[in-house]
Amino acid sequence: MNHYLRIFTQRNTAVLLLLGFASGLPLALTAGTLQAWMTVENIDLKTIGFFSLVGQAYVFKFLWSPMMDRYTPPLLGRRRGWLLLTQLALIAGIVAMGFMQPNRDLTLLAALAVVVAFCSASQDVVFDAWKTDVLPAEERGNGAAITVLGYRLAMLVSGGLALWLADRFLGWQATYWLMALLMVPGLIATLLAREPENAVAAPRSLSHAVVLPLKDFFGRNNAWLLLTLIILYKLGDAFAASLTTTFLIRGLGFPPGDVGLVNKSLGLLATIIGALYGGVLMQRLSLFRALMLFGILQGISNFAYWLLAITPPHLWSMASAVFIENLCGGMGTAAFVALLMTLCNKSFSATQFALLSALSAVGRVYVGPAAGWLVELWNWPGFYAFSVIAAIPGLLLLAACRPALESVQKTGEFLPRTRWKAHYRLVTQGFGFGCLLLAIWLLSLAMSATTSWQPPHLADYLFSAGLSVTLLMVAAGVILDIFATRRDR
């Protein structure tokens, strides 16, 4: 028992828990809780849908993360100083939202929601950088587990509990003020935390803070393998979770109330237990072994939904499937966050962690349309069988990355690339060109949405060309990495 409780007795446990709580608390206040408030105030559905764009700050936080690597606030150092600034701004923003009325101050409320989401995403950037810098390799699994615990508890408080308090006791404005008050423990944790020891010097300029993190990462041995691993490791888990609520309600006919109770409450509990248990197991396992074991469990756990789809529906079988899938997903999340921390250079941990976490969200964000199409093609049993198969490419890539992961865990340093530098340079340039085409595609979409300028089929051509070039370059980089690894052996 003492071995399992050791995760709660380490020096940074309380700080990680409170900062994880502060990181998760603002999320629902600009998403589900805000949508509920606007719905109660009879705001039209188009406007409510527009407010969902506020969350884009969490996707594009890597764009301003180099500033947090480059500049150091005058108080508390580079990491804690930014934490203090973002948390003070969050408290002020949430308090200000409480003074608003959606049916009277909609424009100002939208502006405040954007500010709160921006500050929350910025707090996530610097918190991820702080824990990457301060946690030694052997404590990263535990740190990830404690962070997930605090984050999930905060989402429960600012989501379900906030709705209940607003409806039954406090009203919406007082509830937002209470949520702002609950940010204060995170502020205290920032003051009690220690700035990373032996901190690496900040980049000399903002341009260095932007360019050097990319140059550092793509100059490593097996960079393309690791990049693809980050995108694919939780792909099967993302497919399984993408349509869970629709599957349980429409596919199996469970009442929405039962689905909400089981899928949200029991699923949240299972995720927390899985993350904590994964952190405990990582005290005994190497990073590679933990990733492989938890990745296999993530894939196999999707069979629970497949079994649910081919058997008569019962509440206990639904609860069992939800618990097993979220338990294994939580274990995988603990190891995956530890992987992201391991791959960050402490000189630019804010920028690299923000970029890597954005890449890890690609699968989760974009599997939705493909998932709906696959369900129509194969029905629910075939879809969940496919979600198990979708976990296999990530595991194969993980096996190919084993030498690199074991080397960095032993030495704490990344092996530089030594072979075929000209070929890799061409691949990197081609990848950058593909990304440029996709950026122009996004710009053309924005221009066509705000002006009458709509060139025929340009957006379609740009998207197809950009995506094709990008995927082709990633595949070429992975192939080069595989051959280079074999030569090194």
Short mmCIF file of C-alpha atoms in Angstrom, two decimals:
data_model
loop_
_atom_site.label_atom_id
_atom_site.label_comp_id
_atom_site.label_asym_id
_atom_site.label_seq_id
_atom_site.Cartn_x
_atom_site.Cartn_y
_atom_site.Cartn_z
CA MET A 1 0.00 0.00 0.00
CA ASN A 2 2.84 2.40 0.81
CA HIS A 3 4.20 1.86 -2.68
CA TYR A 4 0.89 2.92 -4.24
CA LEU A 5 0.52 5.94 -1.94
CA ARG A 6 4.04 7.15 -2.75
CA ILE A 7 2.61 9.05 -5.73
CA PHE A 8 0.94 11.46 -3.27
CA THR A 9 3.96 12.01 -1.01
CA GLN A 10 6.48 13.54 -3.39
CA ARG A 11 7.61 17.11 -3.05
CA ASN A 12 5.70 18.61 -5.97
CA THR A 13 2.45 16.64 -5.57
CA ALA A 14 0.38 19.41 -3.93
CA VAL A 15 1.67 22.05 -6.34
CA LEU A 16 0.96 19.86 -9.38
CA LEU A 17 -2.53 19.04 -8.11
CA LEU A 18 -3.44 22.69 -7.50
CA LEU A 19 -1.89 23.92 -10.75
CA GLY A 20 -3.64 21.12 -12.64
CA PHE A 21 -6.90 22.24 -11.03
CA ALA A 22 -6.22 25.86 -12.03
CA SER A 23 -5.44 24.69 -15.57
CA GLY A 24 -8.73 22.81 -15.99
CA LEU A 25 -11.08 25.23 -14.23
CA PRO A 26 -11.45 27.95 -16.94
CA LEU A 27 -12.14 25.45 -19.75
CA ALA A 28 -15.85 24.87 -19.09
CA LEU A 29 -16.41 28.51 -18.11
CA THR A 30 -15.85 29.52 -21.75
CA ALA A 31 -17.44 26.37 -23.22
CA GLY A 32 -20.22 24.17 -21.80
CA THR A 33 -21.10 26.30 -18.75
CA LEU A 34 -21.18 29.49 -20.81
CA GLN A 35 -23.34 27.76 -23.43
CA ALA A 36 -25.77 26.68 -20.71
CA TRP A 37 -25.97 30.25 -19.35
CA MET A 38 -26.68 31.62 -22.83
CA THR A 39 -29.29 28.92 -23.46
CA VAL A 40 -31.12 29.79 -20.24
CA GLU A 41 -31.07 33.46 -21.31
CA ASN A 42 -32.70 32.47 -24.66
CA ILE A 43 -29.79 33.50 -26.88
CA ASP A 44 -30.32 32.20 -30.44
CA LEU A 45 -28.58 28.98 -31.50
CA LYS A 46 -26.42 30.59 -34.21
CA THR A 47 -24.87 32.92 -31.67
CA ILE A 48 -24.29 30.08 -29.20
CA GLY A 49 -22.63 28.08 -31.97
CA PHE A 50 -20.40 31.03 -32.83
CA PHE A 51 -19.18 31.15 -29.22
CA SER A 52 -17.66 27.67 -29.67
CA LEU A 53 -14.88 29.38 -31.67
CA VAL A 54 -13.57 30.78 -28.38
CA GLY A 55 -11.88 27.44 -27.77
CA GLN A 56 -9.56 27.86 -30.76
CA ALA A 57 -7.08 29.52 -28.40
CA TYR A 58 -6.28 26.07 -26.99
CA VAL A 59 -5.49 24.76 -30.50
CA PHE A 60 -3.27 27.66 -31.62
CA LYS A 61 -1.48 28.36 -28.34
CA PHE A 62 1.82 27.32 -29.93
CA LEU A 63 1.75 30.56 -31.95
CA TRP A 64 2.55 32.75 -28.93
CA SER A 65 4.36 30.14 -26.80
CA PRO A 66 7.82 31.33 -28.03
CA MET A 67 7.25 34.60 -26.14
CA MET A 68 7.09 32.63 -22.90
CA ASP A 69 10.41 31.00 -23.67
CA ARG A 70 12.07 34.24 -24.74
CA TYR A 71 10.93 36.78 -22.16
CA THR A 72 11.15 36.64 -18.35
CA PRO A 73 8.68 38.66 -16.21
CA PRO A 74 10.21 40.87 -13.50
CA LEU A 75 8.84 38.69 -10.66
CA LEU A 76 9.38 35.01 -9.74
CA GLY A 77 11.42 33.96 -12.77
CA ARG A 78 10.64 32.80 -16.30
CA ARG A 79 8.14 30.01 -15.46
CA ARG A 80 6.49 31.13 -12.23
CA GLY A 81 6.38 34.75 -13.39
CA TRP A 82 4.26 33.86 -16.43
CA LEU A 83 2.10 31.59 -14.27
CA LEU A 84 1.42 34.46 -11.88
CA LEU A 85 0.54 36.89 -14.69
CA THR A 86 -1.80 34.51 -16.49
CA GLN A 87 -3.56 33.48 -13.28
CA LEU A 88 -4.14 37.08 -12.18
CA ALA A 89 -5.54 37.85 -15.63
CA LEU A 90 -7.79 34.77 -15.43
CA ILE A 91 -9.20 35.77 -12.05
CA ALA A 92 -9.91 39.29 -13.32
CA GLY A 93 -11.49 37.97 -16.54
CA ILE A 94 -13.75 35.44 -14.81
CA VAL A 95 -14.86 38.04 -12.26
CA ALA A 96 -15.66 40.44 -15.12
CA MET A 97 -17.70 37.74 -16.89
CA GLY A 98 -19.80 37.49 -13.74
CA PHE A 99 -20.84 41.13 -14.12
CA MET A 100 -22.23 40.49 -17.60
CA GLN A 101 -25.73 39.53 -18.77
CA PRO A 102 -25.85 37.58 -22.07
CA ASN A 103 -29.07 39.23 -23.23
CA ARG A 104 -27.65 42.71 -22.53
CA ASP A 105 -23.83 42.56 -22.83
CA LEU A 106 -23.34 39.87 -25.47
CA THR A 107 -20.49 41.56 -27.37
CA LEU A 108 -18.55 42.38 -24.21
CA LEU A 109 -19.19 38.89 -22.86
CA ALA A 110 -17.76 37.43 -26.09
CA ALA A 111 -14.65 39.62 -25.76
CA LEU A 112 -14.15 38.55 -22.14
CA ALA A 113 -14.60 34.88 -23.07
CA VAL A 114 -11.87 35.26 -25.72
CA VAL A 115 -9.56 36.91 -23.15
CA VAL A 116 -10.21 34.17 -20.58
CA ALA A 117 -9.61 31.41 -23.15
CA PHE A 118 -6.40 33.12 -24.32
CA CYS A 119 -5.10 33.47 -20.73
CA SER A 120 -6.13 29.90 -19.92
CA ALA A 121 -4.30 28.53 -22.97
CA SER A 122 -1.27 30.65 -22.02
CA GLN A 123 -1.38 29.28 -18.47
CA ASP A 124 -1.41 25.75 -19.94
CA VAL A 125 1.68 26.59 -22.01
CA VAL A 126 3.74 27.80 -19.07
CA PHE A 127 2.44 25.11 -16.67
CA ASP A 128 3.47 22.40 -19.14
CA ALA A 129 6.87 24.06 -19.47
CA TRP A 130 7.29 24.33 -15.68
CA LYS A 131 6.53 20.68 -14.98
CA THR A 132 8.76 19.64 -17.89
CA ASP A 133 11.65 21.64 -16.43
CA VAL A 134 11.17 20.80 -12.76
CA LEU A 135 10.32 17.06 -12.83
CA PRO A 136 13.16 14.55 -13.18
CA ALA A 137 12.60 11.68 -15.61
CA GLU A 138 11.61 9.17 -12.91
CA GLU A 139 8.82 11.45 -11.59
CA ARG A 140 7.21 12.44 -14.89
CA GLY A 141 4.68 9.59 -14.89
CA ASN A 142 3.56 10.48 -11.38
CA GLY A 143 3.48 14.17 -12.28
CA ALA A 144 1.32 13.51 -15.32
CA ALA A 145 -1.10 11.41 -13.22
CA ILE A 146 -1.47 14.09 -10.53
CA THR A 147 -1.97 16.76 -13.20
CA VAL A 148 -4.74 14.72 -14.85
CA LEU A 149 -6.40 14.29 -11.44
CA GLY A 150 -6.43 18.04 -10.75
CA TYR A 151 -7.48 18.89 -14.33
CA ARG A 152 -10.41 16.45 -14.36
CA LEU A 153 -11.64 17.51 -10.92
CA ALA A 154 -11.60 21.13 -12.08
CA MET A 155 -13.64 20.28 -15.18
CA LEU A 156 -16.19 18.56 -12.94
CA VAL A 157 -16.36 21.61 -10.65
CA SER A 158 -16.63 24.24 -13.41
CA GLY A 159 -18.93 22.01 -15.46
CA GLY A 160 -21.53 19.91 -13.66
CA LEU A 161 -21.19 21.47 -10.19
CA ALA A 162 -21.29 25.02 -11.57
CA LEU A 163 -24.50 24.27 -13.49
CA TRP A 164 -26.11 22.79 -10.38
CA LEU A 165 -25.10 25.74 -8.19
CA ALA A 166 -26.26 28.29 -10.77
CA ASP A 167 -29.62 26.58 -11.20
CA ARG A 168 -30.40 25.78 -7.56
CA PHE A 169 -28.62 28.28 -5.32
CA LEU A 170 -26.34 31.06 -6.54
CA GLY A 171 -27.43 32.15 -9.97
CA TRP A 172 -25.07 32.55 -12.90
CA GLN A 173 -23.23 35.69 -11.88
CA ALA A 174 -22.40 34.54 -8.35
CA THR A 175 -21.35 31.14 -9.70
CA TYR A 176 -18.75 32.78 -11.96
CA TRP A 177 -17.46 34.81 -9.01
CA LEU A 178 -17.15 31.59 -7.00
CA MET A 179 -15.18 29.99 -9.85
CA ALA A 180 -12.84 33.00 -9.85
CA LEU A 181 -12.34 32.49 -6.11
CA LEU A 182 -11.44 28.84 -6.74
CA MET A 183 -8.53 30.03 -8.90
CA VAL A 184 -6.84 31.45 -5.78
CA PRO A 185 -5.41 28.07 -4.59
CA GLY A 186 -3.62 27.81 -7.95
CA LEU A 187 -2.21 31.28 -7.40
CA ILE A 188 -0.94 30.20 -3.96
CA ALA A 189 0.60 27.08 -5.54
CA THR A 190 2.50 29.30 -7.97
CA LEU A 191 3.94 31.31 -5.09
CA LEU A 192 4.91 28.13 -3.20
CA ALA A 193 6.39 26.37 -6.24
CA ARG A 194 10.10 26.50 -6.92
CA GLU A 195 11.58 27.86 -10.09
CA PRO A 196 13.40 25.10 -12.04
CA GLU A 197 16.94 24.65 -10.77
CA ASN A 198 19.85 24.94 -13.18
CA ALA A 199 17.53 26.61 -15.67
CA VAL A 200 18.84 26.76 -19.20
CA ALA A 201 19.33 30.25 -20.59
CA ALA A 202 16.42 31.71 -22.53
CA PRO A 203 16.75 32.19 -26.32
CA ARG A 204 18.60 35.41 -27.23
CA SER A 205 15.80 36.81 -29.39
CA LEU A 206 12.20 36.15 -30.33
CA SER A 207 13.24 34.88 -33.75
CA HIS A 208 15.54 32.38 -32.04
CA ALA A 209 12.64 31.35 -29.79
CA VAL A 210 10.60 30.56 -32.91
CA VAL A 211 13.24 28.97 -35.15
CA LEU A 212 15.53 27.14 -32.72
CA PRO A 213 12.84 24.85 -31.18
CA LEU A 214 11.97 23.56 -34.66
CA LYS A 215 15.61 23.27 -35.69
CA ASP A 216 16.42 21.47 -32.44
CA PHE A 217 13.60 18.94 -32.82
CA PHE A 218 14.05 18.18 -36.52
CA GLY A 219 17.81 17.88 -36.05
CA ARG A 220 17.37 14.86 -33.79
CA ASN A 221 17.75 11.25 -34.77
CA ASN A 222 14.30 9.65 -35.37
CA ALA A 223 12.52 13.04 -35.29
CA TRP A 224 9.98 12.05 -37.96
CA LEU A 225 9.25 8.74 -36.27
CA LEU A 226 8.62 10.50 -32.97
CA LEU A 227 6.49 13.16 -34.64
CA THR A 228 4.27 10.53 -36.27
CA LEU A 229 4.11 8.53 -33.03
CA ILE A 230 2.70 11.58 -31.23
CA ILE A 231 -0.10 11.86 -33.80
CA LEU A 232 -0.97 8.15 -33.98
CA TYR A 233 -0.38 6.83 -30.45
CA LYS A 234 -3.91 7.59 -29.22
CA LEU A 235 -5.66 7.36 -32.59
CA GLY A 236 -7.60 4.19 -31.74
CA ASP A 237 -8.65 5.73 -28.43
CA ALA A 238 -9.77 8.89 -30.28
CA PHE A 239 -11.92 6.88 -32.71
CA ALA A 240 -13.57 4.97 -29.86
CA ALA A 241 -14.37 8.15 -27.91
CA SER A 242 -15.50 10.29 -30.87
CA LEU A 243 -19.09 9.00 -31.05
CA THR A 244 -19.58 7.33 -27.67
CA THR A 245 -22.60 9.39 -26.61
CA THR A 246 -24.33 8.95 -29.98
CA PHE A 247 -23.59 5.22 -29.92
CA LEU A 248 -25.06 4.74 -26.45
CA ILE A 249 -28.19 6.84 -27.11
CA ARG A 250 -28.99 6.27 -30.79
CA GLY A 251 -27.18 2.99 -31.41
CA LEU A 252 -28.24 1.15 -28.26
CA GLY A 253 -31.28 3.15 -27.14
CA PHE A 254 -30.19 4.06 -23.62
CA PRO A 255 -31.97 7.08 -22.06
CA PRO A 256 -29.89 10.29 -22.19
CA GLY A 257 -30.04 10.58 -18.38
CA ASP A 258 -28.45 7.14 -17.92
CA VAL A 259 -25.83 7.91 -20.54
CA GLY A 260 -24.97 11.24 -18.90
CA LEU A 261 -24.63 9.62 -15.48
CA VAL A 262 -22.51 6.69 -16.66
CA ASN A 263 -20.49 8.21 -19.51
CA LYS A 264 -19.65 11.49 -17.78
CA SER A 265 -19.49 10.63 -14.08
CA LEU A 266 -18.27 7.02 -14.17
CA GLY A 267 -16.10 7.75 -17.20
CA LEU A 268 -14.46 10.68 -15.41
CA LEU A 269 -13.81 8.54 -12.32
CA ALA A 270 -12.32 5.76 -14.44
CA THR A 271 -10.02 8.22 -16.24
CA ILE A 272 -8.73 9.57 -12.92
CA ILE A 273 -8.16 6.07 -11.52
CA GLY A 274 -6.43 5.01 -14.74
CA ALA A 275 -4.12 8.03 -14.73
CA LEU A 276 -3.18 7.51 -11.07
CA TYR A 277 -2.64 3.78 -11.48
CA GLY A 278 -0.62 4.42 -14.63
CA GLY A 279 1.57 6.84 -12.67
CA VAL A 280 2.11 4.21 -9.99
CA LEU A 281 3.09 1.54 -12.55
CA MET A 282 5.50 3.95 -14.22
CA GLN A 283 7.55 3.96 -11.01
CA ARG A 284 8.55 0.40 -11.96
CA LEU A 285 8.51 0.56 -15.77
CA SER A 286 10.69 2.36 -18.29
CA LEU A 287 8.95 4.94 -20.46
CA PHE A 288 8.99 2.63 -23.49
CA ARG A 289 7.54 -0.32 -21.57
CA ALA A 290 4.82 1.85 -20.05
CA LEU A 291 3.86 3.31 -23.43
CA MET A 292 3.75 -0.13 -25.02
CA LEU A 293 1.78 -1.78 -22.21
CA PHE A 294 -0.73 1.04 -21.87
CA GLY A 295 -1.01 1.40 -25.65
CA ILE A 296 -1.91 -2.29 -25.99
CA LEU A 297 -4.48 -1.94 -23.21
CA GLN A 298 -5.93 1.16 -24.91
CA GLY A 299 -6.47 -0.81 -28.10
CA ILE A 300 -7.85 -3.93 -26.46
CA SER A 301 -10.25 -1.92 -24.28
CA ASN A 302 -12.12 -0.81 -27.42
CA PHE A 303 -13.34 -4.39 -27.72
CA ALA A 304 -15.62 -3.56 -24.77
CA TYR A 305 -17.65 -1.25 -27.03
CA TRP A 306 -17.61 -3.83 -29.82
CA LEU A 307 -18.98 -6.41 -27.39
CA LEU A 308 -21.60 -3.91 -26.24
CA ALA A 309 -22.66 -3.38 -29.87
CA ILE A 310 -23.33 -7.09 -30.55
CA THR A 311 -25.05 -8.03 -27.26
CA PRO A 312 -28.42 -7.01 -25.77
CA PRO A 313 -28.08 -3.64 -24.01
CA HIS A 314 -28.00 -3.60 -20.21
CA LEU A 315 -27.06 -0.76 -17.89
CA TRP A 316 -24.38 -2.81 -16.16
CA SER A 317 -22.76 -3.81 -19.47
CA MET A 318 -22.71 -0.15 -20.59
CA ALA A 319 -21.17 0.88 -17.27
CA SER A 320 -18.54 -1.87 -17.57
CA ALA A 321 -17.58 -0.88 -21.13
CA VAL A 322 -17.33 2.83 -20.27
CA PHE A 323 -15.28 2.12 -17.14
CA ILE A 324 -12.81 -0.23 -18.90
CA GLU A 325 -12.27 2.06 -21.89
CA ASN A 326 -11.75 5.19 -19.79
CA LEU A 327 -9.54 3.33 -17.28
CA CYS A 328 -7.14 2.20 -20.00
CA GLY A 329 -7.34 5.58 -21.74
CA GLY A 330 -6.33 7.29 -18.49
CA MET A 331 -3.32 5.00 -18.13
CA GLY A 332 -2.28 5.79 -21.69
CA THR A 333 -2.68 9.51 -21.06
CA ALA A 334 -0.31 9.41 -18.06
CA ALA A 335 2.42 7.74 -20.14
CA PHE A 336 1.77 9.96 -23.15
CA VAL A 337 2.13 13.20 -21.17
CA ALA A 338 5.38 11.83 -19.73
CA LEU A 339 6.52 11.17 -23.33
CA LEU A 340 5.80 14.78 -24.35
CA MET A 341 7.80 16.06 -21.36
CA THR A 342 10.70 13.76 -22.26
CA LEU A 343 10.83 15.06 -25.83
CA CYS A 344 11.13 18.72 -24.82
CA ASN A 345 14.43 20.56 -24.68
CA LYS A 346 14.44 22.69 -21.51
CA SER A 347 15.73 25.68 -23.47
CA PHE A 348 12.39 25.92 -25.29
CA SER A 349 10.07 23.62 -23.32
CA ALA A 350 7.12 26.03 -23.57
CA THR A 351 7.26 26.17 -27.37
CA GLN A 352 8.03 22.50 -27.96
CA PHE A 353 5.41 21.20 -25.51
CA ALA A 354 2.77 23.49 -27.06
CA LEU A 355 3.67 22.28 -30.55
CA LEU A 356 3.74 18.60 -29.58
CA SER A 357 0.47 18.79 -27.65
CA ALA A 358 -1.15 20.54 -30.64
CA LEU A 359 0.03 17.69 -32.87
CA SER A 360 -1.32 15.14 -30.41
CA ALA A 361 -4.75 16.78 -30.73
CA VAL A 362 -4.83 16.33 -34.52
CA GLY A 363 -6.23 12.81 -34.30
CA ARG A 364 -8.74 13.69 -31.59
CA VAL A 365 -10.05 16.76 -33.43
CA TYR A 366 -10.24 15.42 -36.97
CA VAL A 367 -11.43 11.81 -36.55
CA GLY A 368 -15.04 12.99 -36.09
CA PRO A 369 -16.02 13.28 -39.78
CA ALA A 370 -14.24 10.03 -40.64
CA ALA A 371 -15.90 8.27 -37.69
CA GLY A 372 -19.40 9.20 -38.83
CA TRP A 373 -18.65 8.01 -42.36
CA LEU A 374 -17.24 4.69 -41.08
CA VAL A 375 -20.29 4.04 -38.90
CA GLU A 376 -22.57 4.49 -41.93
CA LEU A 377 -20.32 2.17 -43.94
CA TRP A 378 -19.74 -0.62 -41.39
CA ASN A 379 -22.31 -0.03 -38.63
CA TRP A 380 -21.32 0.14 -34.96
CA PRO A 381 -19.70 -3.33 -34.53
CA GLY A 382 -17.48 -2.81 -37.59
CA PHE A 383 -16.57 0.71 -36.47
CA TYR A 384 -15.41 -0.38 -33.02
CA ALA A 385 -13.52 -3.33 -34.48
CA PHE A 386 -11.74 -0.79 -36.72
CA SER A 387 -10.92 1.37 -33.67
CA VAL A 388 -8.91 -1.56 -32.32
CA ILE A 389 -7.02 -1.89 -35.62
CA ALA A 390 -6.41 1.89 -35.66
CA ALA A 391 -4.30 1.50 -32.50
CA ILE A 392 -1.81 -0.83 -34.22
CA PRO A 393 0.15 1.73 -36.35
CA GLY A 394 0.98 3.74 -33.22
CA LEU A 395 2.29 0.63 -31.48
CA LEU A 396 4.45 -0.30 -34.50
CA LEU A 397 5.91 3.21 -34.57
CA LEU A 398 6.54 2.97 -30.84
CA ALA A 399 8.52 -0.23 -31.37
CA ALA A 400 10.59 1.54 -34.04
CA CYS A 401 11.23 4.44 -31.63
CA ARG A 402 12.48 2.18 -28.82
CA PRO A 403 16.23 2.89 -29.27
CA ALA A 404 15.66 6.65 -29.27
CA LEU A 405 13.39 6.59 -26.20
CA GLU A 406 15.70 4.33 -24.20
CA SER A 407 18.71 6.47 -25.12
CA VAL A 408 17.13 9.78 -24.07
CA GLN A 409 15.81 8.27 -20.83
CA LYS A 410 19.27 6.96 -19.90
CA THR A 411 21.37 9.95 -20.92
CA GLY A 412 18.86 12.82 -20.84
CA GLU A 413 20.22 13.94 -24.23
CA PHE A 414 18.90 13.60 -27.77
CA LEU A 415 21.09 11.89 -30.32
CA PRO A 416 21.84 14.25 -33.23
CA ARG A 417 21.14 13.19 -36.79
CA THR A 418 24.28 12.00 -38.57
CA ARG A 419 23.07 10.32 -41.79
CA TRP A 420 21.61 11.61 -45.06
CA LYS A 421 21.41 15.24 -43.99
CA ALA A 422 20.73 16.43 -47.54
CA HIS A 423 17.79 14.03 -47.90
CA TYR A 424 16.37 15.12 -44.56
CA ARG A 425 16.78 18.76 -45.58
CA LEU A 426 14.69 18.15 -48.71
CA VAL A 427 12.01 16.39 -46.65
CA THR A 428 11.88 19.25 -44.14
CA GLN A 429 11.66 21.86 -46.90
CA GLY A 430 8.90 19.89 -48.61
CA PHE A 431 7.02 19.59 -45.33
CA GLY A 432 7.31 23.34 -44.82
CA PHE A 433 5.99 23.94 -48.36
CA GLY A 434 2.98 21.71 -47.66
CA CYS A 435 2.26 23.58 -44.44
CA LEU A 436 2.53 26.87 -46.36
CA LEU A 437 -0.09 25.66 -48.87
CA LEU A 438 -2.41 24.71 -46.00
CA ALA A 439 -1.86 28.14 -44.41
CA ILE A 440 -2.77 29.83 -47.73
CA TRP A 441 -5.85 27.59 -47.87
CA LEU A 442 -6.95 28.79 -44.44
CA LEU A 443 -6.33 32.39 -45.50
CA SER A 444 -8.41 31.91 -48.66
CA LEU A 445 -11.25 30.47 -46.60
CA ALA A 446 -11.13 33.48 -44.28
CA MET A 447 -11.12 35.90 -47.22
CA SER A 448 -14.03 34.17 -48.95
CA ALA A 449 -16.00 34.23 -45.69
CA THR A 450 -15.45 37.96 -45.08
CA THR A 451 -15.41 39.31 -48.66
CA SER A 452 -17.00 38.56 -52.01
CA TRP A 453 -13.66 37.23 -53.36
CA GLN A 454 -14.28 33.57 -54.19
CA PRO A 455 -11.96 32.17 -56.89
CA PRO A 456 -13.38 28.94 -58.35
CA HIS A 457 -12.10 25.76 -56.70
CA LEU A 458 -8.93 27.46 -55.39
CA ALA A 459 -9.56 26.38 -51.81
CA ASP A 460 -10.11 22.76 -52.87
CA TYR A 461 -6.87 22.70 -54.88
CA LEU A 462 -4.85 24.29 -52.09
CA PHE A 463 -6.18 21.87 -49.48
CA SER A 464 -5.62 18.78 -51.63
CA ALA A 465 -2.11 19.86 -52.67
CA GLY A 466 -1.07 20.96 -49.17
CA LEU A 467 -2.35 17.83 -47.46
CA SER A 468 -0.83 15.52 -50.10
CA VAL A 469 2.60 17.16 -49.95
CA THR A 470 2.60 17.21 -46.13
CA LEU A 471 1.62 13.54 -45.77
CA LEU A 472 4.11 12.51 -48.47
CA MET A 473 6.96 14.31 -46.70
CA VAL A 474 6.03 12.79 -43.34
CA ALA A 475 6.04 9.32 -44.91
CA ALA A 476 9.42 10.02 -46.52
CA GLY A 477 10.84 11.22 -43.19
CA VAL A 478 9.59 8.10 -41.40
CA ILE A 479 11.15 5.84 -44.04
CA LEU A 480 14.48 7.66 -43.75
CA ASP A 481 14.36 7.32 -39.95
CA ILE A 482 13.68 3.58 -40.15
CA PHE A 483 16.60 2.98 -42.52
CA ALA A 484 18.88 5.21 -40.43
CA THR A 485 17.98 3.25 -37.29
CA ARG A 486 18.80 -0.03 -39.02
CA ARG A 487 22.17 1.32 -40.21
CA ASP A 488 23.00 2.53 -36.69
CA ARG A 489 22.28 -0.90 -35.27
#
